[in-house]
PDB file of C-alpha atoms and ligand atoms in Angstrom:
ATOM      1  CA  UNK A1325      -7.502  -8.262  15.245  1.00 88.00           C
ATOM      2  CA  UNK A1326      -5.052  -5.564  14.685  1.00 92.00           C
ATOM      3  CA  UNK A1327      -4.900  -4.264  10.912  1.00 97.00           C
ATOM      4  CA  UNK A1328      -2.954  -1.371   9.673  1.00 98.00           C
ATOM      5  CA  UNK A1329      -2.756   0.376   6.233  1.00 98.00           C
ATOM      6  CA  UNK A1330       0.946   1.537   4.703  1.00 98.00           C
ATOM      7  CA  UNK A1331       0.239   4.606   2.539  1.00 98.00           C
ATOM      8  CA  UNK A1332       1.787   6.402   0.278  1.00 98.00           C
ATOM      9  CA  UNK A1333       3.313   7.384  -3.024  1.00 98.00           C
ATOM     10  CA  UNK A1334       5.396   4.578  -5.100  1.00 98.00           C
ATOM     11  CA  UNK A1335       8.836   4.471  -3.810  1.00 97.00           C
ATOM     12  CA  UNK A1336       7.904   5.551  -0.169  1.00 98.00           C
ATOM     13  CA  UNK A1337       9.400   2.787   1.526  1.00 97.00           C
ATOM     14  CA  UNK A1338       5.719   1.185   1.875  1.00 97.00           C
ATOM     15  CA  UNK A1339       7.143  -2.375   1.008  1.00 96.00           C
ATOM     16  CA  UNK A1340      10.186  -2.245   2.582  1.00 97.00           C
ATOM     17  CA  UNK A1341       8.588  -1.182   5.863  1.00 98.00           C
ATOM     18  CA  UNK A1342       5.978  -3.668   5.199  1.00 98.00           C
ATOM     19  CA  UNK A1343       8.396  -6.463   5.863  1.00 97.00           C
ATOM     20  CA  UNK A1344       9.322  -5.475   8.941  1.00 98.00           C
ATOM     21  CA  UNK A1345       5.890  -4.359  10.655  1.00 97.00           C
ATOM     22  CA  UNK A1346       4.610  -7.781   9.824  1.00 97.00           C
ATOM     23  CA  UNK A1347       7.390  -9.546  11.485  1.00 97.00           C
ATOM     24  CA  UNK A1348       7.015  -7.301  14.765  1.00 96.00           C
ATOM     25  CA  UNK A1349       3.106  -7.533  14.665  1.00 95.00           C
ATOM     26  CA  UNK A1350       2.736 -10.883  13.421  1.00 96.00           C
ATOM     27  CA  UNK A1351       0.524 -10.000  10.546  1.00 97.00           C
ATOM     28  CA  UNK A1352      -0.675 -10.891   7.432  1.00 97.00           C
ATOM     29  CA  UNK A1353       1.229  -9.100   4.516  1.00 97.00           C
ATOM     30  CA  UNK A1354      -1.364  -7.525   1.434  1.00 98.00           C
ATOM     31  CA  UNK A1355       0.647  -6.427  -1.188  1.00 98.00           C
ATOM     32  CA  UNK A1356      -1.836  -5.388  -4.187  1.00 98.00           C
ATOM     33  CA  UNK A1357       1.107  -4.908  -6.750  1.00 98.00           C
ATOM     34  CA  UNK A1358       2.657  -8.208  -5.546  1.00 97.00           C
ATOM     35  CA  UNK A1359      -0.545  -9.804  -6.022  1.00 98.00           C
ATOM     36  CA  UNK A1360      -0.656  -8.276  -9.510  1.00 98.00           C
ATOM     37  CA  UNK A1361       2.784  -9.253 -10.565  1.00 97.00           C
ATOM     38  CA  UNK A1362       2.782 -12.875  -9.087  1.00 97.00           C
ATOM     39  CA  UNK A1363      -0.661 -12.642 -11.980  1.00 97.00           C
ATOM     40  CA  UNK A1364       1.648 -11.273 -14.244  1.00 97.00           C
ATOM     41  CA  UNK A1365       4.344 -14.094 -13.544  1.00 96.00           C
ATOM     42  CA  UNK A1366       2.253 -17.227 -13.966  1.00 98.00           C
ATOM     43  CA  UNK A1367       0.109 -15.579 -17.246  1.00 98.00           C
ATOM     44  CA  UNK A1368      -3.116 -15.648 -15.822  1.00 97.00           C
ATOM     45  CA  UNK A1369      -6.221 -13.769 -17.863  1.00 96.00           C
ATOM     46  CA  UNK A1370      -5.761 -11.294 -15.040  1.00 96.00           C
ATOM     47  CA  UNK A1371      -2.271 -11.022 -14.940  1.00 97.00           C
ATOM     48  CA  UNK A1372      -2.066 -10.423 -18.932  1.00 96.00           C
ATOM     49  CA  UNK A1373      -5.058  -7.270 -18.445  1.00 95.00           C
ATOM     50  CA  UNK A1374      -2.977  -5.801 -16.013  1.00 97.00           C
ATOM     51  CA  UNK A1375       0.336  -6.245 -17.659  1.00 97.00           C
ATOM     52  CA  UNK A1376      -0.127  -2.996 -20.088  1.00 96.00           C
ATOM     53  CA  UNK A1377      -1.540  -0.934 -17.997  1.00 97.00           C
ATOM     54  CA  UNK A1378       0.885  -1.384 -15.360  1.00 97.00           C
ATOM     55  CA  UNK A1379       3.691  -0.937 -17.693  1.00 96.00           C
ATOM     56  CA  UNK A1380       2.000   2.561 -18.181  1.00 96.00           C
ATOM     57  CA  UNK A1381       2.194   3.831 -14.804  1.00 97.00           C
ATOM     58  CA  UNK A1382      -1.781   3.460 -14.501  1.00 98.00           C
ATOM     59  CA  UNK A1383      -4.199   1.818 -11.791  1.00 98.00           C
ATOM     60  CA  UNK A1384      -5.640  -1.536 -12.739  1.00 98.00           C
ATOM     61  CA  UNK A1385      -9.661  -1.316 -11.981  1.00 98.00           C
ATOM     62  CA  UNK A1386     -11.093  -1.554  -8.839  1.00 98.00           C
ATOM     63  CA  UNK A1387     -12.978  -4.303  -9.595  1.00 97.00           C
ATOM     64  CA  UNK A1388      -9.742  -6.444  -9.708  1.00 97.00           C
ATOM     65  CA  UNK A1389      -8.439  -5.353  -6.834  1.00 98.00           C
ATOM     66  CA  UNK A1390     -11.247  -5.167  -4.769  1.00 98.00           C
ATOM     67  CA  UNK A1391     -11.908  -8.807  -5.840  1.00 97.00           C
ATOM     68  CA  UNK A1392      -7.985  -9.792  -4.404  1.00 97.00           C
ATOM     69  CA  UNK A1393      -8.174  -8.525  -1.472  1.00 97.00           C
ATOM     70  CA  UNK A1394     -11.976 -10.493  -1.028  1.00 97.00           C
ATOM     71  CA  UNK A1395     -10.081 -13.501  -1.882  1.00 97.00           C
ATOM     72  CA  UNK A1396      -7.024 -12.829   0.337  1.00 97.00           C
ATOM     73  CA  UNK A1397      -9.421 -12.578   3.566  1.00 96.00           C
ATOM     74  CA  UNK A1398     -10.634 -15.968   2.995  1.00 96.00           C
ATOM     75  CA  UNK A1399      -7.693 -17.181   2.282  1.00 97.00           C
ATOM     76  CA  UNK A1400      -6.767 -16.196   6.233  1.00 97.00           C
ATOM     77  CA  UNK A1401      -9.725 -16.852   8.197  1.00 95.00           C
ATOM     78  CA  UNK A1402      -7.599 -16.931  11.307  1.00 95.00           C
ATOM     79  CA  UNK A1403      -4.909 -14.025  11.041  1.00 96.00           C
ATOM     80  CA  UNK A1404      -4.638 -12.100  13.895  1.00 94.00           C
ATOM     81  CA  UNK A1405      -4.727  -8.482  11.382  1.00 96.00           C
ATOM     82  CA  UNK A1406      -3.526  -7.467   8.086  1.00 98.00           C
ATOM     83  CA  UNK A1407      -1.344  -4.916   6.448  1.00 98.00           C
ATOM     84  CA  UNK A1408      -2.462  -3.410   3.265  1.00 98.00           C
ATOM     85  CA  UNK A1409       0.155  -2.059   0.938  1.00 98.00           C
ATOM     86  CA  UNK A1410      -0.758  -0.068  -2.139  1.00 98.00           C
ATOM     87  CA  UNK A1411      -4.402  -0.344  -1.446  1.00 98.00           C
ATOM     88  CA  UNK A1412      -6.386   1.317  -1.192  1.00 98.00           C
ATOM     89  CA  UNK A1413      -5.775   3.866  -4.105  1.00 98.00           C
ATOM     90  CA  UNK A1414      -8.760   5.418  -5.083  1.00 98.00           C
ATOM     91  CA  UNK A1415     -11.255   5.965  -2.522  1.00 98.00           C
ATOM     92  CA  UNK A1416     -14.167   3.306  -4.065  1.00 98.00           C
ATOM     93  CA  UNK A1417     -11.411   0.994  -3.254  1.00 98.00           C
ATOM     94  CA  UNK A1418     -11.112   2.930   0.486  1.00 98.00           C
ATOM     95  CA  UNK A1419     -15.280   2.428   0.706  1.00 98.00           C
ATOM     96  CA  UNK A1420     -14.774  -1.425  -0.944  1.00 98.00           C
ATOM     97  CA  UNK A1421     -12.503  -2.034   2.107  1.00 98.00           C
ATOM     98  CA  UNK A1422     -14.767  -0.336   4.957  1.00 98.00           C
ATOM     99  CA  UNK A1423     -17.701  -2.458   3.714  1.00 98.00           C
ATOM    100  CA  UNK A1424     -15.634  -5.842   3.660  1.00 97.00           C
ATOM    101  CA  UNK A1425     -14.299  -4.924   7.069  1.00 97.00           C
ATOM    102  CA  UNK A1426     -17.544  -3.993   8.660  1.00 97.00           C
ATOM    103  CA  UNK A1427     -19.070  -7.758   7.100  1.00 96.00           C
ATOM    104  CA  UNK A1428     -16.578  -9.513   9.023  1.00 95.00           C
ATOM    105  CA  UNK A1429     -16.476  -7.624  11.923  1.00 95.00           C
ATOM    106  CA  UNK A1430     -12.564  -5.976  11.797  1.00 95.00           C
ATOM    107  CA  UNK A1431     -11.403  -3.135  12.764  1.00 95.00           C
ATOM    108  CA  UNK A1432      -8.968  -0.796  10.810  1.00 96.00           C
ATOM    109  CA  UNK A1433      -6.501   0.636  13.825  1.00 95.00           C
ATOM    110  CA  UNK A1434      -4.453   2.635  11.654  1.00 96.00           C
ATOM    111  CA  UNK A1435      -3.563   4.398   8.420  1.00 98.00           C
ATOM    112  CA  UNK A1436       0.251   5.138   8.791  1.00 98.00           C
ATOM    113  CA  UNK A1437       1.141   8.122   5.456  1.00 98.00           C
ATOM    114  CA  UNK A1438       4.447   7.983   4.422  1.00 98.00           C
ATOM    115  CA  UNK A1439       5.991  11.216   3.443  1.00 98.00           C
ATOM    116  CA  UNK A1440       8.532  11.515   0.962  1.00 98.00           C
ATOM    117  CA  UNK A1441       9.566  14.769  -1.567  1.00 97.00           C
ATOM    118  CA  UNK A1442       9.129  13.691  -5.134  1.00 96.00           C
ATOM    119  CA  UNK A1443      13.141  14.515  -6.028  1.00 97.00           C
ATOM    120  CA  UNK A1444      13.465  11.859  -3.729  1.00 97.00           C
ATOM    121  CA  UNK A1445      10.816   8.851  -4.975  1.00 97.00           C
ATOM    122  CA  UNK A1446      12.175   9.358  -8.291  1.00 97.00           C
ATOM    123  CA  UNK A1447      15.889   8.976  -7.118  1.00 96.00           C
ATOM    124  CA  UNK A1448      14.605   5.935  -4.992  1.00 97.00           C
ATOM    125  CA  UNK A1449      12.764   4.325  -7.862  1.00 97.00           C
ATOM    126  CA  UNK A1450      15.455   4.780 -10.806  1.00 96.00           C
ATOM    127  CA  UNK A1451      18.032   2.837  -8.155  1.00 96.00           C
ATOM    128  CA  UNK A1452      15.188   0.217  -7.678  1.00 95.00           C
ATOM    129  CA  UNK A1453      15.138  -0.536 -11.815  1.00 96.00           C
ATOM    130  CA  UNK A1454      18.407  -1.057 -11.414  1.00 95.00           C
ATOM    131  CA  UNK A1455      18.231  -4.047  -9.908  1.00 94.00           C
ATOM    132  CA  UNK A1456      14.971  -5.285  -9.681  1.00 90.00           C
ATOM    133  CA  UNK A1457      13.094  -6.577 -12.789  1.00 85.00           C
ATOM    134  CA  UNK A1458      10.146  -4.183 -12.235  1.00 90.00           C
ATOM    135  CA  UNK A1459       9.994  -2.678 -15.526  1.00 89.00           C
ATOM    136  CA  UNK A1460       7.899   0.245 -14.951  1.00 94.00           C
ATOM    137  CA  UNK A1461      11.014   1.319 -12.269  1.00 96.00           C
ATOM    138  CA  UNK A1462      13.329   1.535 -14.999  1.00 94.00           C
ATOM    139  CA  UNK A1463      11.936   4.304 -17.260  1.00 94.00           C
ATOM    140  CA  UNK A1464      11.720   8.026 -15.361  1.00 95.00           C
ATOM    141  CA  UNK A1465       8.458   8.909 -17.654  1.00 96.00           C
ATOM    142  CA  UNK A1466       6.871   5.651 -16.292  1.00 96.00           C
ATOM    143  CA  UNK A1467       7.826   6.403 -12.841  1.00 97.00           C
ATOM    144  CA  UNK A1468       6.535  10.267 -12.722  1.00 97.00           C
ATOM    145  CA  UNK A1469       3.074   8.945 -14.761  1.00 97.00           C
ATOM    146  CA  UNK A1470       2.884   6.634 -11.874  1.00 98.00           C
ATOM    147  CA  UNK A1471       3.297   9.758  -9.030  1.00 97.00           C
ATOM    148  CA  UNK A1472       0.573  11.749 -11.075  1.00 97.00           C
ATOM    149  CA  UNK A1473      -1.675   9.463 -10.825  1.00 98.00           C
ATOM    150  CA  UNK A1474      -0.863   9.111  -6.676  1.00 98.00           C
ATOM    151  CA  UNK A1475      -1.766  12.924  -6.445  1.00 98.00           C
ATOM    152  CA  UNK A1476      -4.761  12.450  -8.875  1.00 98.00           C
ATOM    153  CA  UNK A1477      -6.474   9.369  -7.079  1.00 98.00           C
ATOM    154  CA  UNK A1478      -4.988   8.161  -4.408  1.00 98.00           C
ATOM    155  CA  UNK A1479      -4.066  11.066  -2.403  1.00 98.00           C
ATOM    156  CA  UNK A1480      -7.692  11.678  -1.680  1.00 98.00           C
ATOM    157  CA  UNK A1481      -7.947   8.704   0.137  1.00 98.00           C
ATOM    158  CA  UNK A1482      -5.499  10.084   2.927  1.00 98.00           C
ATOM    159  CA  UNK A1483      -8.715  13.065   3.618  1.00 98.00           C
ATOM    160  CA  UNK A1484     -10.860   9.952   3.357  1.00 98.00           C
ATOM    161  CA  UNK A1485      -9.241   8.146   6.545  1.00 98.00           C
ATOM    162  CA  UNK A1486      -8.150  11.932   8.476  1.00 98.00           C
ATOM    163  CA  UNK A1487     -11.812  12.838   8.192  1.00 98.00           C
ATOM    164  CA  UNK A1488     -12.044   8.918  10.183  1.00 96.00           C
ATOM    165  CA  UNK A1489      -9.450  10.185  12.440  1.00 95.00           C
ATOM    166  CA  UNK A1490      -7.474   7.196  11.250  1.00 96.00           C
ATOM    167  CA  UNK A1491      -4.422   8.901   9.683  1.00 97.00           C
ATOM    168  CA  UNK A1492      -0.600   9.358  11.010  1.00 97.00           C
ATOM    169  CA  UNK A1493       1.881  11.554   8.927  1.00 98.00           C
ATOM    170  CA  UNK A1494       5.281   9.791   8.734  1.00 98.00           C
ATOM    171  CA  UNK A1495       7.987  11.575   7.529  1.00 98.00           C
ATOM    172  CA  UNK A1496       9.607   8.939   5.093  1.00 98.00           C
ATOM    173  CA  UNK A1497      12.983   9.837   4.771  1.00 98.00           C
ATOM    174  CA  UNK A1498      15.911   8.860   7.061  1.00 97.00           C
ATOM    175  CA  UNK A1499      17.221   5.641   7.850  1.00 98.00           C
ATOM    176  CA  UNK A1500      14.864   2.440   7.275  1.00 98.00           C
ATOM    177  CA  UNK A1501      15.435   1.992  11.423  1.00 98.00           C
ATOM    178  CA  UNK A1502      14.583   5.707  12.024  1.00 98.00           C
ATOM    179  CA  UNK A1503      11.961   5.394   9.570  1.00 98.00           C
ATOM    180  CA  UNK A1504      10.667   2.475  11.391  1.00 98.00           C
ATOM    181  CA  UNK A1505      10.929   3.588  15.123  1.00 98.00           C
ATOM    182  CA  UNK A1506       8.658   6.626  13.771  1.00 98.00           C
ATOM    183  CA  UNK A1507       6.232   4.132  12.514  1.00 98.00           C
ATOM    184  CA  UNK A1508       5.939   2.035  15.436  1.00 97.00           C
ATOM    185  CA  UNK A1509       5.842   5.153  17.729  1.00 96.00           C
ATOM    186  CA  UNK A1510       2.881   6.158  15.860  1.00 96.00           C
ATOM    187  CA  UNK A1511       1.275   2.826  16.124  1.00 95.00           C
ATOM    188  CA  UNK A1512       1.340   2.093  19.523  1.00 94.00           C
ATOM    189  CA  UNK A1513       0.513   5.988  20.433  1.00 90.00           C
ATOM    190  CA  UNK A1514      -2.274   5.437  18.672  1.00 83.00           C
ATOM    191  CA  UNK A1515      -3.590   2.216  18.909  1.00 77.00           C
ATOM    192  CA  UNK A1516      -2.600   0.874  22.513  1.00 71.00           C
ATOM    193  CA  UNK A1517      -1.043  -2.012  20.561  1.00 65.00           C
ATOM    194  CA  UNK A1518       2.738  -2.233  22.447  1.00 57.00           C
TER     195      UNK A1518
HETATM  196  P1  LIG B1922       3.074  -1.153  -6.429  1.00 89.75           P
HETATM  197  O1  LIG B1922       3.855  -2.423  -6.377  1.00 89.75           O
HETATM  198  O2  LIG B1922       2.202  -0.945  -5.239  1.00 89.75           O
HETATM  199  O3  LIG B1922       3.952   0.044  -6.729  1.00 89.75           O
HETATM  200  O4  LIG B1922       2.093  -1.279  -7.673  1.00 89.75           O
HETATM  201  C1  LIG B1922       2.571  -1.448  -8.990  1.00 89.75           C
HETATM  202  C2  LIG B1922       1.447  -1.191  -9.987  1.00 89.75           C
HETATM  203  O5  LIG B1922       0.393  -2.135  -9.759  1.00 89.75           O
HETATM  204  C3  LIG B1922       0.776   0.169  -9.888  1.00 89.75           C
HETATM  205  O6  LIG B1922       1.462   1.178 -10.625  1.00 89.75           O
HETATM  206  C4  LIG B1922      -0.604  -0.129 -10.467  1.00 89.75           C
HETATM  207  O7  LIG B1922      -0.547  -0.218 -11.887  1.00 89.75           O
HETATM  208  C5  LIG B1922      -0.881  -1.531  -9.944  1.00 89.75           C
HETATM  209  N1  LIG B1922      -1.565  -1.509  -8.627  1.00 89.75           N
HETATM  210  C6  LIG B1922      -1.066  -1.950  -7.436  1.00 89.75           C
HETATM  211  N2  LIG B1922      -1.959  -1.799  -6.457  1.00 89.75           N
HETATM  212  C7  LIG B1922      -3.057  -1.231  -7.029  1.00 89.75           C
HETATM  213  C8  LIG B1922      -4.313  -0.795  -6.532  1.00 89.75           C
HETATM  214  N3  LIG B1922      -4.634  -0.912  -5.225  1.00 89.75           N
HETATM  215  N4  LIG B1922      -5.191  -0.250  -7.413  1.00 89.75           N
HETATM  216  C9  LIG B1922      -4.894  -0.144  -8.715  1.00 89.75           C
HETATM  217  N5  LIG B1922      -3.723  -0.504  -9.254  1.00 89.75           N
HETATM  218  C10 LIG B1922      -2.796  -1.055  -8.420  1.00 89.75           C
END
């Protein structure tokens, strides 16, 4: 069992970075906000309460998200680790996580931060609306509501995991190839996993 967490504020790179990790590590992708959209998508009760508040730049509960990523470990009794991305965001959902872990006996290796100046996620973001058919990427007051509430309640989570000794700064801008040799550097400094 090898799991990781991707970390960071929207438009960091998590998902794109994502993609690739689980195709070198062979694990099992957790995207919260795909989880949420593919709810959105097929108009599920869930989907439609997390439609608004998503469109606002806000965090679903905790008690929805919490309950996805229950449902995603049974779904994959046998994966050999997971990679969470965009959760957690708010440290009950950092304590929901340890407890789940600790029931089924995993391990979290690594929390890997990615680091990014907020010129820059905004810049990313805008280009994203452009062509995907996220709506809360297309509107700039969307986008910075979404960053405030990063620094508000999710950035605590990063002292949650360094006071674990769990946390790697990555410095998020570059190439997606330098970006990613700096990720798997970290991992397999820190985690004997090679
Ligand atoms: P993302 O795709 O990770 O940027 O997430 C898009 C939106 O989904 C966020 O702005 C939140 O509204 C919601 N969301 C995704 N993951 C979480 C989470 N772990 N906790 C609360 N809300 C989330």
């Amino acid at each position: 069992m090898f799991n990781l967490i991707l970390f960071g504020p929207p438009g960091s790179g998590k998902g794109t970075q994502a993609e690739k990790l689980i195709e070198k590590y062979k694990l099992v992708h957790i995207s919260t906000g795909n989880l949420l959209r593919a709810e959105i998508e097929a108009k599920t009760p869930l989907g439609l309460e997390a439609k608004s508040i998503m469109a606002n730049g806000k965090l679903v509960s905790d008690e929805i998200v919490i309950g996805m990523i229950s449902k995603k470990f049974d779904e994959n009794p046998h994966a050999g680790g997971f990679i969470f991305d965009g959760f957690p965001r708010t440290i009950a959902q950092a304590e929901a996580l340890d407890k789940m872990m600790q029931e089924k006996k995993y391990r979290l290796n690594r929390v890997l931060s990615m680091e990014v100046s907020e010129q820059e996620l905004v810049k990313r973001l805008l280009n994203r609306g452009k062509t995907s058919d996220r709506a809360d990427d297309k509107n700039e007051d969307v986008i910075r509501k979404r960053i405030k509430e990063y620094w508000d309640k999710t950035f605590p989570v990063a002292g949650y995991y360094e006071q674990q000794n769990k946390l790697s700064g990555i410095e998020g801008e570059g190439s997606i190839d330098d970006i990613f040799n700096r990720l798997t550097t970290a991992i397999e400094l820190q985690t004997n996993k090679v």
